[in-house]
PDB file of C-alpha atoms in Angstrom:
ATOM      1  CA  UNK A  26      -1.571  23.516 -86.354  1.00  0.00           C
ATOM      2  CA  UNK A  27      -0.074  26.891 -85.334  1.00  0.00           C
ATOM      3  CA  UNK A  28      -2.496  28.630 -87.781  1.00  0.00           C
ATOM      4  CA  UNK A  29      -5.391  26.921 -86.211  1.00  0.00           C
ATOM      5  CA  UNK A  30      -4.178  28.099 -82.739  1.00  0.00           C
ATOM      6  CA  UNK A  31      -4.004  31.467 -84.152  1.00  0.00           C
ATOM      7  CA  UNK A  32      -7.352  31.375 -85.719  1.00  0.00           C
ATOM      8  CA  UNK A  33      -8.896  30.213 -82.426  1.00  0.00           C
ATOM      9  CA  UNK A  34      -7.088  33.322 -80.810  1.00  0.00           C
ATOM     10  CA  UNK A  35      -8.435  35.556 -83.456  1.00  0.00           C
ATOM     11  CA  UNK A  36     -11.953  34.279 -83.074  1.00  0.00           C
ATOM     12  CA  UNK A  37     -11.606  34.711 -79.225  1.00  0.00           C
ATOM     13  CA  UNK A  38     -10.396  38.238 -79.621  1.00  0.00           C
ATOM     14  CA  UNK A  39     -13.265  39.232 -82.152  1.00  0.00           C
ATOM     15  CA  UNK A  40     -15.772  37.542 -79.758  1.00  0.00           C
ATOM     16  CA  UNK A  41     -14.622  39.472 -76.764  1.00  0.00           C
ATOM     17  CA  UNK A  42     -14.621  42.724 -78.816  1.00  0.00           C
ATOM     18  CA  UNK A  43     -18.243  42.234 -79.617  1.00  0.00           C
ATOM     19  CA  UNK A  44     -19.268  40.915 -76.112  1.00  0.00           C
ATOM     20  CA  UNK A  45     -17.733  43.883 -74.367  1.00  0.00           C
ATOM     21  CA  UNK A  46     -19.529  46.330 -76.679  1.00  0.00           C
ATOM     22  CA  UNK A  47     -16.259  47.681 -78.172  1.00  0.00           C
ATOM     23  CA  UNK A  48     -17.610  46.958 -81.690  1.00  0.00           C
ATOM     24  CA  UNK A  49     -21.143  46.489 -82.922  1.00  0.00           C
ATOM     25  CA  UNK A  50     -22.673  44.915 -85.981  1.00  0.00           C
ATOM     26  CA  UNK A  51     -21.402  47.663 -88.216  1.00  0.00           C
ATOM     27  CA  UNK A  52     -18.014  46.065 -87.843  1.00  0.00           C
ATOM     28  CA  UNK A  53     -19.575  42.759 -89.025  1.00  0.00           C
ATOM     29  CA  UNK A  54     -20.771  44.684 -92.172  1.00  0.00           C
ATOM     30  CA  UNK A  55     -17.125  45.603 -92.796  1.00  0.00           C
ATOM     31  CA  UNK A  56     -16.173  42.089 -92.514  1.00  0.00           C
ATOM     32  CA  UNK A  57     -18.956  41.116 -94.851  1.00  0.00           C
ATOM     33  CA  UNK A  58     -17.745  43.654 -97.372  1.00  0.00           C
ATOM     34  CA  UNK A  59     -14.520  42.150 -97.426  1.00  0.00           C
ATOM     35  CA  UNK A  60     -15.423  38.527 -97.433  1.00  0.00           C
ATOM     36  CA  UNK A  61     -17.829  38.702-100.346  1.00  0.00           C
ATOM     37  CA  UNK A  62     -15.992  41.017-102.507  1.00  0.00           C
ATOM     38  CA  UNK A  63     -12.588  39.445-102.776  1.00  0.00           C
ATOM     39  CA  UNK A  64     -11.039  42.666-101.411  1.00  0.00           C
ATOM     40  CA  UNK A  65      -8.666  41.068 -98.900  1.00  0.00           C
ATOM     41  CA  UNK A  66      -7.215  44.501 -97.554  1.00  0.00           C
ATOM     42  CA  UNK A  67     -10.449  46.288 -96.989  1.00  0.00           C
ATOM     43  CA  UNK A  68     -11.035  45.900 -93.276  1.00  0.00           C
ATOM     44  CA  UNK A  69      -7.337  46.661 -92.709  1.00  0.00           C
ATOM     45  CA  UNK A  70      -7.389  49.756 -94.836  1.00  0.00           C
ATOM     46  CA  UNK A  71     -10.693  51.047 -93.145  1.00  0.00           C
ATOM     47  CA  UNK A  72      -9.277  50.198 -89.664  1.00  0.00           C
ATOM     48  CA  UNK A  73      -6.118  51.965 -90.281  1.00  0.00           C
ATOM     49  CA  UNK A  74      -7.826  55.103 -91.851  1.00  0.00           C
ATOM     50  CA  UNK A  75     -10.018  55.134 -88.736  1.00  0.00           C
ATOM     51  CA  UNK A  76      -7.092  54.902 -86.156  1.00  0.00           C
ATOM     52  CA  UNK A  77      -5.071  57.636 -88.161  1.00  0.00           C
ATOM     53  CA  UNK A  78      -7.937  59.844 -88.204  1.00  0.00           C
ATOM     54  CA  UNK A  79      -9.028  59.217 -84.552  1.00  0.00           C
ATOM     55  CA  UNK A  80      -5.452  59.877 -83.373  1.00  0.00           C
ATOM     56  CA  UNK A  81      -5.384  63.231 -85.235  1.00  0.00           C
ATOM     57  CA  UNK A  82      -8.670  64.370 -83.897  1.00  0.00           C
ATOM     58  CA  UNK A  83      -7.998  63.393 -80.322  1.00  0.00           C
ATOM     59  CA  UNK A  84      -4.672  65.409 -80.475  1.00  0.00           C
ATOM     60  CA  UNK A  85      -6.764  68.429 -82.004  1.00  0.00           C
ATOM     61  CA  UNK A  86      -9.332  68.143 -79.113  1.00  0.00           C
ATOM     62  CA  UNK A  87      -6.649  68.140 -76.606  1.00  0.00           C
ATOM     63  CA  UNK A  88      -5.131  71.180 -77.857  1.00  0.00           C
ATOM     64  CA  UNK A  89      -8.567  73.056 -78.167  1.00  0.00           C
ATOM     65  CA  UNK A  90      -9.349  72.216 -74.620  1.00  0.00           C
ATOM     66  CA  UNK A  91      -6.016  73.482 -73.447  1.00  0.00           C
ATOM     67  CA  UNK A  92      -6.846  77.046 -74.749  1.00  0.00           C
ATOM     68  CA  UNK A  93      -7.699  79.727 -72.180  1.00  0.00           C
ATOM     69  CA  UNK A  94     -10.974  80.136 -74.012  1.00  0.00           C
ATOM     70  CA  UNK A  95     -12.295  77.056 -75.457  1.00  0.00           C
ATOM     71  CA  UNK A  96     -13.987  77.272 -79.012  1.00  0.00           C
ATOM     72  CA  UNK A  97     -16.705  74.609 -78.266  1.00  0.00           C
ATOM     73  CA  UNK A  98     -18.001  74.907 -81.872  1.00  0.00           C
ATOM     74  CA  UNK A  99     -14.664  73.690 -82.983  1.00  0.00           C
ATOM     75  CA  UNK A 100     -14.651  70.867 -80.375  1.00  0.00           C
ATOM     76  CA  UNK A 101     -18.172  69.830 -81.371  1.00  0.00           C
ATOM     77  CA  UNK A 102     -17.208  69.707 -84.964  1.00  0.00           C
ATOM     78  CA  UNK A 103     -14.211  67.277 -84.274  1.00  0.00           C
ATOM     79  CA  UNK A 104     -16.241  65.314 -81.754  1.00  0.00           C
ATOM     80  CA  UNK A 105     -18.978  65.012 -84.664  1.00  0.00           C
ATOM     81  CA  UNK A 106     -16.347  63.880 -87.087  1.00  0.00           C
ATOM     82  CA  UNK A 107     -15.054  61.208 -84.689  1.00  0.00           C
ATOM     83  CA  UNK A 108     -18.600  60.118 -83.861  1.00  0.00           C
ATOM     84  CA  UNK A 109     -19.318  59.655 -87.504  1.00  0.00           C
ATOM     85  CA  UNK A 110     -16.166  57.715 -88.252  1.00  0.00           C
ATOM     86  CA  UNK A 111     -16.369  55.381 -85.388  1.00  0.00           C
ATOM     87  CA  UNK A 112     -19.999  54.561 -86.254  1.00  0.00           C
ATOM     88  CA  UNK A 113     -18.893  53.754 -89.710  1.00  0.00           C
ATOM     89  CA  UNK A 114     -16.323  51.202 -88.463  1.00  0.00           C
ATOM     90  CA  UNK A 115     -18.429  49.903 -85.726  1.00  0.00           C
ATOM     91  CA  UNK A 116     -16.579  51.467 -82.950  1.00  0.00           C
ATOM     92  CA  UNK A 117     -19.631  51.318 -80.551  1.00  0.00           C
ATOM     93  CA  UNK A 118     -18.014  52.386 -77.218  1.00  0.00           C
ATOM     94  CA  UNK A 119     -16.045  55.356 -78.873  1.00  0.00           C
ATOM     95  CA  UNK A 120     -19.307  56.341 -80.753  1.00  0.00           C
ATOM     96  CA  UNK A 121     -21.418  56.374 -77.542  1.00  0.00           C
ATOM     97  CA  UNK A 122     -18.721  58.363 -75.650  1.00  0.00           C
ATOM     98  CA  UNK A 123     -18.760  60.939 -78.536  1.00  0.00           C
ATOM     99  CA  UNK A 124     -22.411  61.264 -78.087  1.00  0.00           C
ATOM    100  CA  UNK A 125     -22.071  62.188 -74.542  1.00  0.00           C
ATOM    101  CA  UNK A 126     -19.111  64.533 -75.382  1.00  0.00           C
ATOM    102  CA  UNK A 127     -21.287  66.458 -77.763  1.00  0.00           C
ATOM    103  CA  UNK A 128     -23.808  67.075 -75.131  1.00  0.00           C
ATOM    104  CA  UNK A 129     -21.114  68.504 -72.892  1.00  0.00           C
ATOM    105  CA  UNK A 130     -19.850  70.709 -75.687  1.00  0.00           C
ATOM    106  CA  UNK A 131     -23.271  72.015 -76.129  1.00  0.00           C
ATOM    107  CA  UNK A 132     -23.412  72.952 -72.559  1.00  0.00           C
ATOM    108  CA  UNK A 133     -19.863  74.545 -72.828  1.00  0.00           C
ATOM    109  CA  UNK A 134     -18.901  72.274 -69.859  1.00  0.00           C
ATOM    110  CA  UNK A 135     -15.174  72.599 -70.042  1.00  0.00           C
ATOM    111  CA  UNK A 136     -14.221  70.105 -67.327  1.00  0.00           C
ATOM    112  CA  UNK A 137     -16.773  67.686 -68.485  1.00  0.00           C
ATOM    113  CA  UNK A 138     -15.334  67.831 -71.955  1.00  0.00           C
ATOM    114  CA  UNK A 139     -11.910  67.335 -70.547  1.00  0.00           C
ATOM    115  CA  UNK A 140     -13.173  64.054 -68.852  1.00  0.00           C
ATOM    116  CA  UNK A 141     -14.978  62.974 -71.885  1.00  0.00           C
ATOM    117  CA  UNK A 142     -11.822  63.316 -73.902  1.00  0.00           C
ATOM    118  CA  UNK A 143      -9.790  61.210 -71.333  1.00  0.00           C
ATOM    119  CA  UNK A 144     -12.513  58.582 -71.661  1.00  0.00           C
ATOM    120  CA  UNK A 145     -12.678  58.689 -75.481  1.00  0.00           C
ATOM    121  CA  UNK A 146      -8.800  58.460 -75.593  1.00  0.00           C
ATOM    122  CA  UNK A 147      -8.817  55.533 -73.362  1.00  0.00           C
ATOM    123  CA  UNK A 148     -11.449  53.753 -75.331  1.00  0.00           C
ATOM    124  CA  UNK A 149      -9.890  54.421 -78.593  1.00  0.00           C
ATOM    125  CA  UNK A 150      -6.434  53.292 -77.437  1.00  0.00           C
ATOM    126  CA  UNK A 151      -8.060  50.086 -76.159  1.00  0.00           C
ATOM    127  CA  UNK A 152      -9.750  49.489 -79.447  1.00  0.00           C
ATOM    128  CA  UNK A 153      -6.699  50.352 -81.479  1.00  0.00           C
ATOM    129  CA  UNK A 154      -4.568  47.730 -79.563  1.00  0.00           C
ATOM    130  CA  UNK A 155      -7.078  45.109 -80.360  1.00  0.00           C
ATOM    131  CA  UNK A 156      -7.316  46.121 -83.995  1.00  0.00           C
ATOM    132  CA  UNK A 157      -3.447  46.017 -84.246  1.00  0.00           C
ATOM    133  CA  UNK A 158      -3.492  42.539 -82.747  1.00  0.00           C
ATOM    134  CA  UNK A 159      -6.338  41.408 -85.209  1.00  0.00           C
ATOM    135  CA  UNK A 160      -4.594  42.865 -88.252  1.00  0.00           C
ATOM    136  CA  UNK A 161      -1.161  41.258 -87.385  1.00  0.00           C
ATOM    137  CA  UNK A 162      -2.686  37.893 -86.776  1.00  0.00           C
ATOM    138  CA  UNK A 163      -5.030  37.725 -89.742  1.00  0.00           C
ATOM    139  CA  UNK A 164      -2.328  37.246 -92.545  1.00  0.00           C
ATOM    140  CA  UNK A 165      -0.971  34.289 -90.602  1.00  0.00           C
ATOM    141  CA  UNK A 166      -4.586  32.695 -90.193  1.00  0.00           C
ATOM    142  CA  UNK A 167      -5.214  33.204 -93.762  1.00  0.00           C
ATOM    143  CA  UNK A 168      -1.833  32.173 -95.379  1.00  0.00           C
ATOM    144  CA  UNK A 169      -0.950  28.465 -95.958  1.00  0.00           C
ATOM    145  CA  UNK A 170       2.509  27.702 -94.399  1.00  0.00           C
ATOM    146  CA  UNK A 171       2.944  29.551 -91.181  1.00  0.00           C
ATOM    147  CA  UNK A 172       6.397  31.160 -90.544  1.00  0.00           C
ATOM    148  CA  UNK A 173       6.583  31.120 -86.737  1.00  0.00           C
ATOM    149  CA  UNK A 174       9.763  32.788 -86.448  1.00  0.00           C
ATOM    150  CA  UNK A 175       8.494  35.828 -88.754  1.00  0.00           C
ATOM    151  CA  UNK A 176       5.353  35.861 -86.456  1.00  0.00           C
ATOM    152  CA  UNK A 177       7.409  35.822 -83.248  1.00  0.00           C
ATOM    153  CA  UNK A 178       9.676  38.458 -84.567  1.00  0.00           C
ATOM    154  CA  UNK A 179       6.757  40.809 -85.486  1.00  0.00           C
ATOM    155  CA  UNK A 180       5.090  40.237 -81.975  1.00  0.00           C
ATOM    156  CA  UNK A 181       8.311  41.127 -80.333  1.00  0.00           C
ATOM    157  CA  UNK A 182       8.761  44.159 -82.403  1.00  0.00           C
ATOM    158  CA  UNK A 183       5.161  45.388 -81.608  1.00  0.00           C
ATOM    159  CA  UNK A 184       5.794  45.022 -77.886  1.00  0.00           C
ATOM    160  CA  UNK A 185       9.075  46.934 -78.208  1.00  0.00           C
ATOM    161  CA  UNK A 186       7.334  49.752 -80.062  1.00  0.00           C
ATOM    162  CA  UNK A 187       4.561  50.062 -77.751  1.00  0.00           C
ATOM    163  CA  UNK A 188       7.064  50.181 -74.749  1.00  0.00           C
ATOM    164  CA  UNK A 189       9.145  52.922 -76.401  1.00  0.00           C
ATOM    165  CA  UNK A 190       6.050  54.731 -77.564  1.00  0.00           C
ATOM    166  CA  UNK A 191       7.411  56.158 -80.653  1.00  0.00           C
ATOM    167  CA  UNK A 192      10.676  55.517 -82.245  1.00  0.00           C
ATOM    168  CA  UNK A 193      12.381  56.695 -85.569  1.00  0.00           C
ATOM    169  CA  UNK A 194      12.378  53.426 -87.400  1.00  0.00           C
ATOM    170  CA  UNK A 195      11.653  52.701 -90.935  1.00  0.00           C
ATOM    171  CA  UNK A 196       9.255  49.862 -89.885  1.00  0.00           C
ATOM    172  CA  UNK A 197       5.931  49.241 -91.568  1.00  0.00           C
ATOM    173  CA  UNK A 198       4.456  48.697 -88.044  1.00  0.00           C
ATOM    174  CA  UNK A 199       4.824  52.364 -87.138  1.00  0.00           C
ATOM    175  CA  UNK A 200       1.724  53.156 -89.135  1.00  0.00           C
ATOM    176  CA  UNK A 201      -0.335  51.115 -86.403  1.00  0.00           C
ATOM    177  CA  UNK A 202       1.431  52.864 -83.461  1.00  0.00           C
TER     178      UNK A 202
ATOM    179  CA  UNK B 159     -12.783  59.889-109.499  1.00  0.00           C
ATOM    180  CA  UNK B 160     -14.885  57.208-110.788  1.00  0.00           C
ATOM    181  CA  UNK B 161     -14.815  53.459-110.146  1.00  0.00           C
ATOM    182  CA  UNK B 162     -15.767  50.736-112.584  1.00  0.00           C
ATOM    183  CA  UNK B 163     -19.381  49.778-113.238  1.00  0.00           C
ATOM    184  CA  UNK B 164     -20.796  46.620-114.209  1.00  0.00           C
ATOM    185  CA  UNK B 165     -24.063  45.800-116.074  1.00  0.00           C
ATOM    186  CA  UNK B 166     -26.146  47.549-118.809  1.00  0.00           C
ATOM    187  CA  UNK B 167     -28.493  49.267-116.274  1.00  0.00           C
ATOM    188  CA  UNK B 168     -25.826  50.062-113.584  1.00  0.00           C
ATOM    189  CA  UNK B 169     -26.956  53.261-111.635  1.00  0.00           C
ATOM    190  CA  UNK B 170     -24.643  56.074-111.631  1.00  0.00           C
ATOM    191  CA  UNK B 171     -23.933  57.398-108.173  1.00  0.00           C
ATOM    192  CA  UNK B 172     -22.134  60.645-106.796  1.00  0.00           C
ATOM    193  CA  UNK B 173     -20.956  60.240-103.402  1.00  0.00           C
ATOM    194  CA  UNK B 174     -20.397  63.672-101.720  1.00  0.00           C
ATOM    195  CA  UNK B 175     -18.399  63.041 -98.535  1.00  0.00           C
ATOM    196  CA  UNK B 176     -15.427  64.577 -96.800  1.00  0.00           C
ATOM    197  CA  UNK B 177     -14.552  62.039 -94.046  1.00  0.00           C
ATOM    198  CA  UNK B 178     -12.342  59.377 -95.668  1.00  0.00           C
ATOM    199  CA  UNK B 179     -13.459  56.596 -93.618  1.00  0.00           C
ATOM    200  CA  UNK B 180     -17.142  57.080 -94.376  1.00  0.00           C
ATOM    201  CA  UNK B 181     -16.303  57.578 -98.009  1.00  0.00           C
ATOM    202  CA  UNK B 182     -14.254  54.289 -98.382  1.00  0.00           C
ATOM    203  CA  UNK B 183     -17.062  52.240 -96.740  1.00  0.00           C
ATOM    204  CA  UNK B 184     -19.863  53.732 -98.917  1.00  0.00           C
ATOM    205  CA  UNK B 185     -17.849  53.199-102.044  1.00  0.00           C
ATOM    206  CA  UNK B 186     -17.197  49.619-101.216  1.00  0.00           C
ATOM    207  CA  UNK B 187     -20.847  49.033-100.706  1.00  0.00           C
ATOM    208  CA  UNK B 188     -21.636  50.737-103.963  1.00  0.00           C
ATOM    209  CA  UNK B 189     -18.970  48.572-105.731  1.00  0.00           C
ATOM    210  CA  UNK B 190     -20.394  45.435-104.202  1.00  0.00           C
ATOM    211  CA  UNK B 191     -23.888  46.497-105.539  1.00  0.00           C
ATOM    212  CA  UNK B 192     -22.357  46.989-109.007  1.00  0.00           C
ATOM    213  CA  UNK B 193     -22.886  50.879-109.064  1.00  0.00           C
ATOM    214  CA  UNK B 194     -20.665  53.197-110.775  1.00  0.00           C
ATOM    215  CA  UNK B 195     -19.479  55.809-108.325  1.00  0.00           C
ATOM    216  CA  UNK B 196     -18.018  59.255-108.641  1.00  0.00           C
ATOM    217  CA  UNK B 197     -16.630  61.262-105.593  1.00  0.00           C
ATOM    218  CA  UNK B 198     -16.962  64.765-104.702  1.00  0.00           C
ATOM    219  CA  UNK B 199     -15.381  65.926-101.253  1.00  0.00           C
ATOM    220  CA  UNK B 200     -17.676  68.771-100.515  1.00  0.00           C
ATOM    221  CA  UNK B 201     -20.991  70.418-101.612  1.00  0.00           C
ATOM    222  CA  UNK B 202     -19.279  72.854-104.091  1.00  0.00           C
ATOM    223  CA  UNK B 203     -17.353  69.986-105.863  1.00  0.00           C
ATOM    224  CA  UNK B 204     -20.788  68.310-106.406  1.00  0.00           C
ATOM    225  CA  UNK B 205     -22.406  71.448-107.725  1.00  0.00           C
ATOM    226  CA  UNK B 206     -19.527  71.985-109.988  1.00  0.00           C
ATOM    227  CA  UNK B 207     -19.962  68.379-111.344  1.00  0.00           C
ATOM    228  CA  UNK B 208     -23.670  69.314-112.237  1.00  0.00           C
ATOM    229  CA  UNK B 209     -22.630  72.591-113.765  1.00  0.00           C
ATOM    230  CA  UNK B 210     -20.070  70.668-116.035  1.00  0.00           C
ATOM    231  CA  UNK B 211     -23.140  68.770-117.300  1.00  0.00           C
ATOM    232  CA  UNK B 212     -22.482  65.541-115.447  1.00  0.00           C
ATOM    233  CA  UNK B 213     -25.631  63.419-114.751  1.00  0.00           C
ATOM    234  CA  UNK B 214     -26.228  60.984-111.847  1.00  0.00           C
ATOM    235  CA  UNK B 215     -29.087  58.643-111.060  1.00  0.00           C
ATOM    236  CA  UNK B 216     -28.488  58.901-107.198  1.00  0.00           C
ATOM    237  CA  UNK B 217     -26.611  61.338-105.052  1.00  0.00           C
ATOM    238  CA  UNK B 218     -25.491  60.764-101.503  1.00  0.00           C
ATOM    239  CA  UNK B 219     -24.691  63.930 -99.440  1.00  0.00           C
ATOM    240  CA  UNK B 220     -23.074  63.802 -96.263  1.00  0.00           C
ATOM    241  CA  UNK B 221     -24.414  66.806 -94.157  1.00  0.00           C
ATOM    242  CA  UNK B 222     -21.492  68.920 -92.544  1.00  0.00           C
ATOM    243  CA  UNK B 223     -18.630  69.281 -94.993  1.00  0.00           C
ATOM    244  CA  UNK B 224     -16.155  72.214 -95.536  1.00  0.00           C
ATOM    245  CA  UNK B 225     -16.717  74.880 -98.307  1.00  0.00           C
ATOM    246  CA  UNK B 226     -20.447  73.817 -98.868  1.00  0.00           C
ATOM    247  CA  UNK B 227     -22.564  71.640 -96.745  1.00  0.00           C
ATOM    248  CA  UNK B 228     -24.859  68.764 -98.015  1.00  0.00           C
ATOM    249  CA  UNK B 229     -28.240  70.682 -97.578  1.00  0.00           C
ATOM    250  CA  UNK B 230     -26.796  73.692 -99.258  1.00  0.00           C
ATOM    251  CA  UNK B 231     -25.648  71.637-102.314  1.00  0.00           C
ATOM    252  CA  UNK B 232     -28.907  69.924-102.423  1.00  0.00           C
ATOM    253  CA  UNK B 233     -30.631  73.392-102.620  1.00  0.00           C
ATOM    254  CA  UNK B 234     -28.287  74.740-105.409  1.00  0.00           C
ATOM    255  CA  UNK B 235     -28.622  71.511-107.482  1.00  0.00           C
ATOM    256  CA  UNK B 236     -32.276  71.439-107.239  1.00  0.00           C
ATOM    257  CA  UNK B 237     -32.273  75.116-108.217  1.00  0.00           C
ATOM    258  CA  UNK B 238     -30.457  74.117-111.224  1.00  0.00           C
ATOM    259  CA  UNK B 239     -33.358  72.054-112.350  1.00  0.00           C
ATOM    260  CA  UNK B 240     -32.071  68.660-111.515  1.00  0.00           C
ATOM    261  CA  UNK B 241     -35.521  66.859-110.748  1.00  0.00           C
ATOM    262  CA  UNK B 242     -34.946  63.456-111.998  1.00  0.00           C
ATOM    263  CA  UNK B 243     -32.005  62.530-109.732  1.00  0.00           C
ATOM    264  CA  UNK B 244     -32.579  60.832-106.437  1.00  0.00           C
ATOM    265  CA  UNK B 245     -30.952  63.070-103.608  1.00  0.00           C
ATOM    266  CA  UNK B 246     -30.259  61.140-100.451  1.00  0.00           C
ATOM    267  CA  UNK B 247     -29.192  63.076 -97.272  1.00  0.00           C
ATOM    268  CA  UNK B 248     -26.723  60.897 -95.075  1.00  0.00           C
ATOM    269  CA  UNK B 249     -25.657  61.924 -91.483  1.00  0.00           C
ATOM    270  CA  UNK B 250     -24.996  60.695 -88.034  1.00  0.00           C
ATOM    271  CA  UNK B 251     -26.589  63.981 -86.804  1.00  0.00           C
ATOM    272  CA  UNK B 252     -30.212  63.525 -86.095  1.00  0.00           C
ATOM    273  CA  UNK B 253     -30.826  67.122 -87.168  1.00  0.00           C
ATOM    274  CA  UNK B 254     -29.865  66.120 -90.706  1.00  0.00           C
ATOM    275  CA  UNK B 255     -33.358  65.003 -91.326  1.00  0.00           C
ATOM    276  CA  UNK B 256     -35.059  68.392 -91.240  1.00  0.00           C
ATOM    277  CA  UNK B 257     -32.084  70.103 -92.797  1.00  0.00           C
ATOM    278  CA  UNK B 258     -32.087  67.762 -95.890  1.00  0.00           C
ATOM    279  CA  UNK B 259     -35.755  67.541 -96.196  1.00  0.00           C
ATOM    280  CA  UNK B 260     -36.200  71.278 -96.186  1.00  0.00           C
ATOM    281  CA  UNK B 261     -33.388  71.606 -98.738  1.00  0.00           C
ATOM    282  CA  UNK B 262     -35.143  69.221-101.250  1.00  0.00           C
ATOM    283  CA  UNK B 263     -33.674  65.856-100.731  1.00  0.00           C
ATOM    284  CA  UNK B 264     -35.835  62.906-101.473  1.00  0.00           C
ATOM    285  CA  UNK B 265     -34.805  60.869 -98.351  1.00  0.00           C
ATOM    286  CA  UNK B 266     -32.675  61.046 -95.248  1.00  0.00           C
ATOM    287  CA  UNK B 267     -30.741  58.031 -94.128  1.00  0.00           C
ATOM    288  CA  UNK B 268     -28.879  57.896 -90.678  1.00  0.00           C
ATOM    289  CA  UNK B 269     -25.302  56.919 -90.647  1.00  0.00           C
ATOM    290  CA  UNK B 270     -23.874  54.171 -90.873  1.00  0.00           C
ATOM    291  CA  UNK B 271     -26.020  53.234 -93.795  1.00  0.00           C
ATOM    292  CA  UNK B 272     -26.870  49.450 -94.031  1.00  0.00           C
ATOM    293  CA  UNK B 273     -26.221  47.664 -97.278  1.00  0.00           C
ATOM    294  CA  UNK B 274     -29.874  46.421 -97.384  1.00  0.00           C
ATOM    295  CA  UNK B 275     -31.027  50.071 -97.194  1.00  0.00           C
ATOM    296  CA  UNK B 276     -28.638  51.083 -99.939  1.00  0.00           C
ATOM    297  CA  UNK B 277     -29.646  48.122-102.078  1.00  0.00           C
ATOM    298  CA  UNK B 278     -33.294  48.829-101.811  1.00  0.00           C
ATOM    299  CA  UNK B 279     -32.561  52.439-102.934  1.00  0.00           C
ATOM    300  CA  UNK B 280     -30.623  51.455-105.812  1.00  0.00           C
ATOM    301  CA  UNK B 281     -33.163  48.966-106.965  1.00  0.00           C
ATOM    302  CA  UNK B 282     -35.605  51.697-106.956  1.00  0.00           C
ATOM    303  CA  UNK B 283     -33.361  53.760-109.235  1.00  0.00           C
ATOM    304  CA  UNK B 284     -32.831  50.886-111.460  1.00  0.00           C
ATOM    305  CA  UNK B 285     -36.543  50.130-111.866  1.00  0.00           C
ATOM    306  CA  UNK B 286     -37.025  53.891-112.817  1.00  0.00           C
ATOM    307  CA  UNK B 287     -34.303  53.848-115.407  1.00  0.00           C
ATOM    308  CA  UNK B 288     -35.525  50.713-116.929  1.00  0.00           C
ATOM    309  CA  UNK B 289     -39.178  52.214-117.130  1.00  0.00           C
ATOM    310  CA  UNK B 290     -37.882  55.415-118.814  1.00  0.00           C
ATOM    311  CA  UNK B 291     -35.981  53.394-121.250  1.00  0.00           C
TER     312      UNK B 291
END
């Protein structure tokens, strides 16, 4: 019964991600690649890789745009990477913002690039939060018996980690923060 | 790095890609289509594989990579006389089409590649393999 409620929650989350344009049909391709092939961790693997990569790129971009003289070629190269990987996972909003970001790079518009970075960061964080929720719910939807205490514990821990931003804790959830 | 193949006429693919996300997705698609896949992380690694005498039926090149780009690798590999292998340029960059075709690629596919597009290309490669015996 609890699993059914979670399944409904998961479906609502995925529907809202598609409806808001956060993800596009490429994300559906990833889901199909997992469903058909019997590779249960595939979407989780790709999403985690993307989030780690995007986090790193956004940090690099922030550092580059803080320089007194901005190397717009380097900025463009990073944005191009982010655009490519966001397209591969179906992160539509992030991809479109990266396209605009690249145009600003080509015009060497520093202020515009800083604004674009803020937008990309916000959109990425929004997407990452939803991916994290999705990945935490999915195992409990797919499993047979549902351990509500374990699930509640994990949700509470997630909220704690998000509040504290980053803590030194040997917890598997850290890879999602 | 090679992943398992299945089937007597399974095509042998080389994936030349430096972005891990893109690599994982393409490898998964190839595995789903029963294609044996080897990985190179930049154009130079791909060229080195050909210099070692490795052969492939189809090669997928990303455009912008460190050390050696996709179009540069295509030019070098074609220059080595590799005419029978299908070379596919793949990029999210619209400028990739011209760069790859000028370098000697057979086809350009925008990223992200659709499974149906990949399947159609592999079917063509399998068809040619079967005809040549």
